[in-house]
Short mmCIF file of C-alpha atoms in Angstrom, two decimals:
data_model
loop_
_atom_site.label_atom_id
_atom_site.label_comp_id
_atom_site.label_asym_id
_atom_site.label_seq_id
_atom_site.Cartn_x
_atom_site.Cartn_y
_atom_site.Cartn_z
CA MET A 18 0.00 0.00 0.00
CA SER A 19 2.90 2.36 0.70
CA THR A 20 3.87 2.28 -2.97
CA LEU A 21 0.46 3.79 -3.80
CA LEU A 22 1.16 6.87 -1.71
CA PRO A 23 2.57 9.98 -3.39
CA GLU A 24 6.30 10.50 -3.03
CA PRO A 25 5.99 13.70 -0.87
CA VAL A 26 3.69 11.87 1.56
CA ARG A 27 6.11 8.97 1.87
CA ARG A 28 9.03 11.32 2.50
CA THR A 29 7.05 13.19 5.15
CA ALA A 30 6.10 9.95 6.85
CA ALA A 31 9.69 8.75 6.80
CA TRP A 32 10.86 12.06 8.27
CA CYS A 33 8.26 11.80 11.06
CA VAL A 34 9.45 8.28 11.86
CA VAL A 35 13.04 9.50 12.07
CA LEU A 36 12.04 12.33 14.42
CA LEU A 37 10.11 9.91 16.62
CA LEU A 38 13.11 7.60 16.77
CA VAL A 39 15.43 10.49 17.67
CA ALA A 40 12.99 11.65 20.38
CA GLY A 41 12.80 8.10 21.76
CA VAL A 42 16.56 7.74 21.83
CA ALA A 43 16.86 11.14 23.53
CA ALA A 44 14.30 10.15 26.18
CA VAL A 45 16.13 6.88 26.88
CA ALA A 46 19.45 8.75 27.00
CA ILE A 47 18.09 11.24 29.54
CA TRP A 48 16.75 8.40 31.68
CA LEU A 49 20.11 6.66 31.58
CA VAL A 50 21.95 9.87 32.48
CA VAL A 51 19.69 10.45 35.49
CA THR A 52 19.80 6.83 36.65
CA PHE A 53 23.52 6.24 36.12
CA LYS A 54 24.76 9.79 36.72
CA ALA A 55 27.85 8.66 38.60
CA ALA A 56 28.97 6.59 35.61
CA VAL A 57 27.76 8.88 32.83
CA THR A 58 29.32 12.09 34.20
CA PRO A 59 32.96 10.96 33.72
CA VAL A 60 32.10 9.87 30.17
CA LEU A 61 30.66 13.28 29.32
CA LEU A 62 33.60 15.05 30.93
CA ALA A 63 35.98 12.83 28.99
CA LEU A 64 34.20 13.64 25.74
CA LEU A 65 34.52 17.36 26.48
CA GLY A 66 38.21 16.97 27.27
CA THR A 67 38.73 14.93 24.10
CA ALA A 68 36.93 17.57 22.06
CA LEU A 69 38.98 20.38 23.60
CA LEU A 70 42.44 18.87 23.08
CA GLY A 71 41.73 16.56 20.16
CA PRO A 72 43.70 18.86 17.80
CA VAL A 73 46.80 18.37 19.99
CA HIS A 74 46.52 14.60 19.58
CA ARG A 75 46.02 14.89 15.82
CA TRP A 76 49.05 17.18 15.58
CA LEU A 77 51.17 14.66 17.45
CA LEU A 78 50.00 11.92 15.09
CA LYS A 79 51.03 14.07 12.12
CA MET A 80 54.46 14.34 13.75
CA ARG A 81 54.55 10.51 13.56
CA VAL A 82 54.24 9.98 17.30
CA GLN A 83 52.92 6.54 18.24
CA ARG A 84 49.17 6.60 19.04
CA SER A 85 49.41 5.51 22.70
CA LEU A 86 52.29 7.90 23.37
CA ALA A 87 50.41 10.73 21.64
CA ALA A 88 47.34 10.03 23.78
CA GLY A 89 49.49 9.97 26.92
CA LEU A 90 51.17 13.25 26.03
CA THR A 91 47.78 14.82 25.34
CA CYS A 92 46.55 13.67 28.75
CA ALA A 93 49.66 15.26 30.25
CA VAL A 94 48.72 18.49 28.47
CA ILE A 95 45.22 18.18 29.95
CA LEU A 96 46.69 17.80 33.43
CA ALA A 97 48.97 20.79 32.90
CA VAL A 98 46.29 23.04 31.40
CA VAL A 99 43.42 22.10 33.71
CA GLY A 100 45.66 21.90 36.77
CA GLY A 101 47.25 25.24 36.00
CA ALA A 102 43.90 26.88 35.35
CA LEU A 103 42.42 25.47 38.55
CA TYR A 104 45.47 26.61 40.51
CA ILE A 105 45.27 30.15 39.12
CA VAL A 106 41.51 30.37 39.67
CA ALA A 107 41.66 28.87 43.17
CA LYS A 108 44.61 31.06 44.17
CA ALA A 109 42.85 34.19 42.94
CA LEU A 110 39.60 33.28 44.69
CA ILE A 111 41.34 32.34 47.95
CA GLU A 112 43.39 35.53 48.03
CA THR A 113 40.50 37.84 47.19
CA GLY A 114 37.46 35.78 48.19
CA ASP A 115 37.07 37.32 51.65
CA GLN A 116 37.43 40.79 50.18
CA ILE A 117 34.81 40.06 47.51
CA VAL A 118 32.34 38.64 50.06
CA ALA A 119 32.90 41.62 52.37
CA SER A 120 32.31 43.99 49.46
CA LEU A 121 29.12 42.16 48.51
CA LYS A 122 27.86 42.45 52.08
CA GLN A 123 28.69 46.16 52.09
CA ALA A 124 26.90 46.60 48.76
CA ALA A 125 23.87 44.77 50.17
CA THR A 126 23.91 47.03 53.22
CA ASP A 127 24.11 50.14 51.02
CA LEU A 128 21.23 48.87 48.91
CA SER A 129 19.17 48.11 51.99
CA ASP A 130 19.48 51.75 53.02
CA HIS A 131 17.83 52.75 49.76
CA PHE A 132 15.47 49.83 49.04
CA GLY A 133 14.57 48.58 52.51
CA ALA A 134 13.50 44.94 52.69
CA ALA A 135 14.85 44.06 49.26
CA GLY A 136 18.34 45.13 50.24
CA THR A 137 18.06 43.34 53.58
CA SER A 138 17.26 40.09 51.78
CA LEU A 139 20.37 40.58 49.67
CA ASP A 140 22.41 41.02 52.84
CA ASP A 141 20.92 37.84 54.32
CA MET A 142 21.71 35.98 51.10
CA ALA A 143 25.33 37.14 51.20
CA SER A 144 25.64 36.21 54.87
CA ASN A 145 24.22 32.72 54.31
CA ALA A 146 25.98 32.06 50.99
CA LYS A 147 28.20 29.38 52.49
CA ASP A 148 25.20 27.46 53.87
CA LEU A 149 23.34 27.79 50.58
CA PHE A 150 26.28 26.48 48.58
CA GLY A 151 26.75 23.65 51.06
CA LYS A 152 23.13 22.54 50.76
CA PHE A 153 23.17 22.87 46.97
CA GLY A 154 26.42 20.96 46.71
CA SER A 155 25.15 18.15 48.92
CA SER A 156 22.04 17.69 46.79
CA ALA A 157 24.08 17.76 43.61
CA ALA A 158 26.41 15.11 45.03
CA SER A 159 23.59 12.54 45.07
CA GLY A 160 23.08 12.46 48.82
CA VAL A 161 26.73 12.28 49.83
CA ILE A 162 26.86 13.98 53.22
CA SER A 163 30.47 13.80 54.26
CA GLY A 164 32.69 16.51 52.81
CA LEU A 165 35.56 14.05 52.62
CA SER A 166 33.40 11.64 50.63
CA VAL A 167 32.50 14.41 48.21
CA VAL A 168 36.16 15.23 47.63
CA GLY A 169 37.00 11.56 47.19
CA GLU A 170 34.16 11.12 44.72
CA MET A 171 35.28 14.14 42.71
CA ILE A 172 38.87 12.90 42.59
CA ALA A 173 37.76 9.43 41.50
CA MET A 174 35.53 10.96 38.83
CA ALA A 175 38.36 13.14 37.54
CA VAL A 176 40.78 10.19 37.40
CA LEU A 177 38.22 8.06 35.57
CA ALA A 178 37.51 10.88 33.12
CA LEU A 179 41.24 11.29 32.44
CA LEU A 180 41.64 7.55 31.76
CA LEU A 181 38.65 7.67 29.44
CA VAL A 182 40.21 10.61 27.58
CA PHE A 183 43.32 8.48 27.02
CA PHE A 184 41.28 5.60 25.58
CA PHE A 185 39.04 7.89 23.52
CA LEU A 186 42.08 9.51 21.94
CA ARG A 187 44.03 6.30 21.42
CA ASP A 188 41.13 4.37 19.92
CA SER A 189 39.47 7.21 18.06
CA ASP A 190 40.33 5.55 14.73
CA ARG A 191 38.27 2.52 15.75
CA ALA A 192 35.26 4.49 16.94
CA LEU A 193 33.90 5.15 13.47
CA GLY A 194 34.34 1.53 12.50
CA SER A 195 32.45 0.39 15.60
CA MET A 196 29.73 2.94 14.95
CA ARG A 197 29.32 1.77 11.36
CA SER A 198 29.19 -1.89 12.41
CA LEU A 199 26.43 -1.21 14.94
CA ALA A 200 24.35 0.88 12.54
CA PRO A 201 21.37 -0.73 10.80
CA ARG A 202 21.99 -1.95 7.28
CA GLY A 203 22.10 0.86 4.74
CA THR A 204 22.43 3.64 7.35
CA ALA A 205 26.16 3.44 8.15
CA ASP A 206 27.02 6.57 6.16
CA THR A 207 24.23 8.54 7.82
CA VAL A 208 25.19 7.37 11.31
CA GLU A 209 28.85 8.25 10.69
CA ALA A 210 27.91 11.69 9.39
CA MET A 211 25.69 12.29 12.43
CA GLY A 212 28.48 11.23 14.78
CA ARG A 213 31.00 13.49 13.07
CA ARG A 214 28.58 16.42 13.10
CA ALA A 215 27.73 15.98 16.80
CA PHE A 216 31.34 15.69 17.89
CA GLY A 217 32.33 18.59 15.64
CA ALA A 218 29.70 20.76 17.32
CA VAL A 219 31.00 19.85 20.79
CA GLU A 220 34.59 20.36 19.66
CA GLY A 221 33.85 23.79 18.24
CA PHE A 222 31.87 24.79 21.31
CA MET A 223 34.61 23.78 23.74
CA ARG A 224 37.47 25.42 21.86
CA GLY A 225 35.50 28.55 21.06
CA THR A 226 34.06 28.95 24.55
CA THR A 227 37.46 28.47 26.20
CA PHE A 228 39.06 31.08 23.95
CA ILE A 229 36.19 33.52 24.47
CA ALA A 230 36.24 32.92 28.23
CA LEU A 231 39.96 33.73 28.32
CA ILE A 232 39.48 36.96 26.35
CA ASP A 233 36.52 38.03 28.51
CA ALA A 234 38.40 37.32 31.73
CA VAL A 235 41.52 39.20 30.61
CA CYS A 236 39.58 42.25 29.37
CA ILE A 237 37.41 42.54 32.48
CA THR A 238 40.35 41.94 34.82
CA VAL A 239 42.38 44.67 33.09
CA GLY A 240 39.42 47.05 33.27
CA LEU A 241 38.88 46.38 36.97
CA LEU A 242 42.59 46.81 37.69
CA VAL A 243 42.57 50.16 35.89
CA LEU A 244 39.54 51.19 37.99
CA ARG A 245 41.37 49.90 41.10
CA VAL A 246 38.46 47.66 42.06
CA PRO A 247 39.51 45.30 44.88
CA GLY A 248 39.57 41.58 44.14
CA ALA A 249 40.03 42.15 40.39
CA TRP A 250 41.92 38.87 39.90
CA GLY A 251 39.26 36.84 41.70
CA LEU A 252 36.50 38.59 39.75
CA GLY A 253 38.33 37.79 36.51
CA ALA A 254 38.49 34.15 37.58
CA LEU A 255 34.72 34.19 38.17
CA VAL A 256 34.22 35.63 34.68
CA PHE A 257 36.34 32.84 33.17
CA ILE A 258 34.33 30.13 34.95
CA GLY A 259 31.00 31.79 34.24
CA ALA A 260 31.68 31.94 30.50
CA TYR A 261 31.06 28.18 30.30
CA ILE A 262 27.44 28.84 31.30
CA PRO A 263 26.21 31.10 28.44
CA TYR A 264 24.23 34.23 29.33
CA LEU A 265 23.57 33.27 32.95
CA GLY A 266 27.25 32.97 33.92
CA ALA A 267 28.16 36.29 32.32
CA PHE A 268 25.23 38.02 34.04
CA ILE A 269 26.11 36.69 37.50
CA SER A 270 29.86 37.33 37.27
CA GLY A 271 29.30 40.81 35.81
CA ALA A 272 26.78 41.67 38.53
CA VAL A 273 29.25 40.59 41.22
CA ALA A 274 31.96 42.82 39.71
CA VAL A 275 29.66 45.84 39.61
CA LEU A 276 28.48 45.29 43.21
CA VAL A 277 32.05 45.03 44.46
CA ALA A 278 32.94 48.26 42.65
CA LEU A 279 29.85 49.93 44.13
CA ALA A 280 30.75 48.93 47.69
CA ASP A 281 34.44 49.86 47.61
CA ARG A 282 34.78 52.58 44.99
CA GLY A 283 31.42 54.31 44.90
CA PHE A 284 28.63 54.88 42.41
CA VAL A 285 30.73 56.49 39.66
CA ILE A 286 33.32 53.71 39.57
CA ALA A 287 30.49 51.17 39.65
CA LEU A 288 29.07 52.78 36.50
CA TRP A 289 32.50 52.56 34.86
CA ALA A 290 32.73 48.88 35.90
CA LEU A 291 29.28 48.31 34.41
CA GLY A 292 30.49 49.97 31.22
CA VAL A 293 33.51 47.65 31.09
CA VAL A 294 31.32 44.57 31.58
CA LEU A 295 28.81 45.70 28.94
CA ALA A 296 31.60 46.58 26.47
CA VAL A 297 33.11 43.10 26.86
CA GLN A 298 29.69 41.50 26.39
CA VAL A 299 29.09 43.55 23.24
CA LEU A 300 32.53 42.54 21.96
CA GLU A 301 31.72 38.90 22.67
CA GLY A 302 28.24 38.96 21.13
CA HIS A 303 29.06 40.93 17.97
CA VAL A 304 32.69 40.00 17.25
CA LEU A 305 33.99 36.98 19.14
CA GLN A 306 30.96 34.71 18.90
CA PRO A 307 30.35 35.22 15.13
CA VAL A 308 34.06 34.91 14.25
CA ILE A 309 35.25 32.18 16.61
CA GLN A 310 32.13 30.01 16.70
CA SER A 311 30.81 30.66 13.22
CA ARG A 312 31.22 26.99 12.24
CA THR A 313 29.47 25.54 15.26
CA VAL A 314 25.76 24.97 15.70
CA GLN A 315 24.00 28.25 16.37
CA MET A 316 21.18 28.04 18.92
CA HIS A 317 18.56 30.58 19.93
CA PRO A 318 19.18 32.11 23.38
CA ALA A 319 15.82 30.80 24.60
CA ILE A 320 16.87 27.24 23.73
CA VAL A 321 20.19 27.75 25.53
CA MET A 322 18.42 29.02 28.67
CA LEU A 323 15.97 26.08 28.63
CA ALA A 324 18.89 23.66 28.23
CA ILE A 325 20.69 25.25 31.20
CA ALA A 326 17.54 25.04 33.33
CA ALA A 327 17.05 21.39 32.41
CA GLY A 328 20.70 20.61 33.14
CA ALA A 329 20.49 22.33 36.52
CA SER A 330 17.39 20.31 37.46
CA LEU A 331 19.11 17.06 36.49
CA ALA A 332 22.63 17.51 37.86
CA GLY A 333 23.00 20.89 39.53
CA ILE A 334 26.00 23.01 38.58
CA LEU A 335 27.59 20.16 36.64
CA GLY A 336 24.41 19.82 34.59
CA MET A 337 24.49 23.53 33.80
CA LEU A 338 28.04 23.18 32.47
CA LEU A 339 27.22 20.11 30.37
CA ALA A 340 23.81 21.22 29.11
CA VAL A 341 24.92 23.48 26.26
CA PRO A 342 27.55 21.19 24.64
CA VAL A 343 25.11 18.25 24.81
CA THR A 344 22.40 20.40 23.23
CA ALA A 345 24.87 21.55 20.58
CA ALA A 346 25.58 17.91 19.73
CA ALA A 347 21.85 17.18 19.45
CA PHE A 348 21.38 20.18 17.16
CA GLY A 349 24.29 18.97 15.07
CA VAL A 350 22.56 15.62 14.56
CA ILE A 351 19.28 17.33 13.68
CA SER A 352 21.04 19.65 11.21
CA GLU A 353 22.73 16.70 9.53
CA LEU A 354 19.42 14.86 9.16
CA ARG A 355 17.71 17.97 7.77
CA GLU A 356 20.46 18.61 5.23
CA ARG A 357 20.41 15.01 4.06
CA ASN A 358 16.64 15.09 3.73
CA GLU A 359 16.82 18.33 1.72
CA ALA A 360 19.49 16.81 -0.51
CA VAL A 361 17.30 13.79 -1.18
CA GLU A 362 14.32 16.00 -1.95
CA SER A 363 16.30 18.20 -4.33
CA SER A 364 17.79 15.21 -6.16
CA THR A 365 14.37 13.58 -6.43
CA SER A 366 12.70 16.74 -7.73
CA GLY A 367 15.59 17.38 -10.10
CA GLY A 368 15.43 13.81 -11.40
#
């Protein structure tokens, strides 16, 4: 009976079936992530690390370095880069953290003098920030109560993710072959193209976001240093971390910088700090994002915010960090399917 249907109707039906299959796979994937979060999280982190430093591994292979040695050297680069970045960020936050918190409390007190109860609530929030973060961290750690257990779990997760990065890099040449062998008959090319597109989207997002985060942090830190805002290095570290959570991270880190400037340097310097933050955001939105991430999947801001909210509900802060690259990979798959469907339609209509 299907042969009696017009060709456009058959193509539409086939496209609907594909979308239903993709939605079903996505639903199962989300269930698996929630159920096996402790096992899935290192895999996702390893994929992000592989995407970020994959070019280093490929460069080493071009230099005729043996695959296992190249993967090991790339993991060493990961340790050096991530460890160095964490050291710089932690050192800056430790050295200036008390000063930033004190400035936020002072800003809340100043606001309470002008806005009454609203400012008082801000002061209470600043005073109880440690308790709030502790409660949020405990819920995100899947019920782990002991602080020592949390640290041990994080270390074990990081070690597992690093080992997975090594194997992902070393055996990357076999991944496509395995993917093609598991694909249904006649769909190997499509599955391979979808895999390449998804990983390419994650790779572009990670490299582009890291570069943009570094530029944002340097520009804002320099601006705050020129304005002699206290805790400039720690605020720059917050900007760097916040850049990995699009829109929301930039808003929070920028607001903290302006409040600190307001408390310690007054209203005029706070306006200058706000101008610096807005200028960097304009530079990012109109220059850096279009140039650096022009080849990655472009998503509407509303979709990004919904993805961040969903990630936060599933896995807390870690979910917020992973939400956008996972969504970028999904959009890459959808874009590949759409382009292939359009190519089939154009060839059919042309024939």
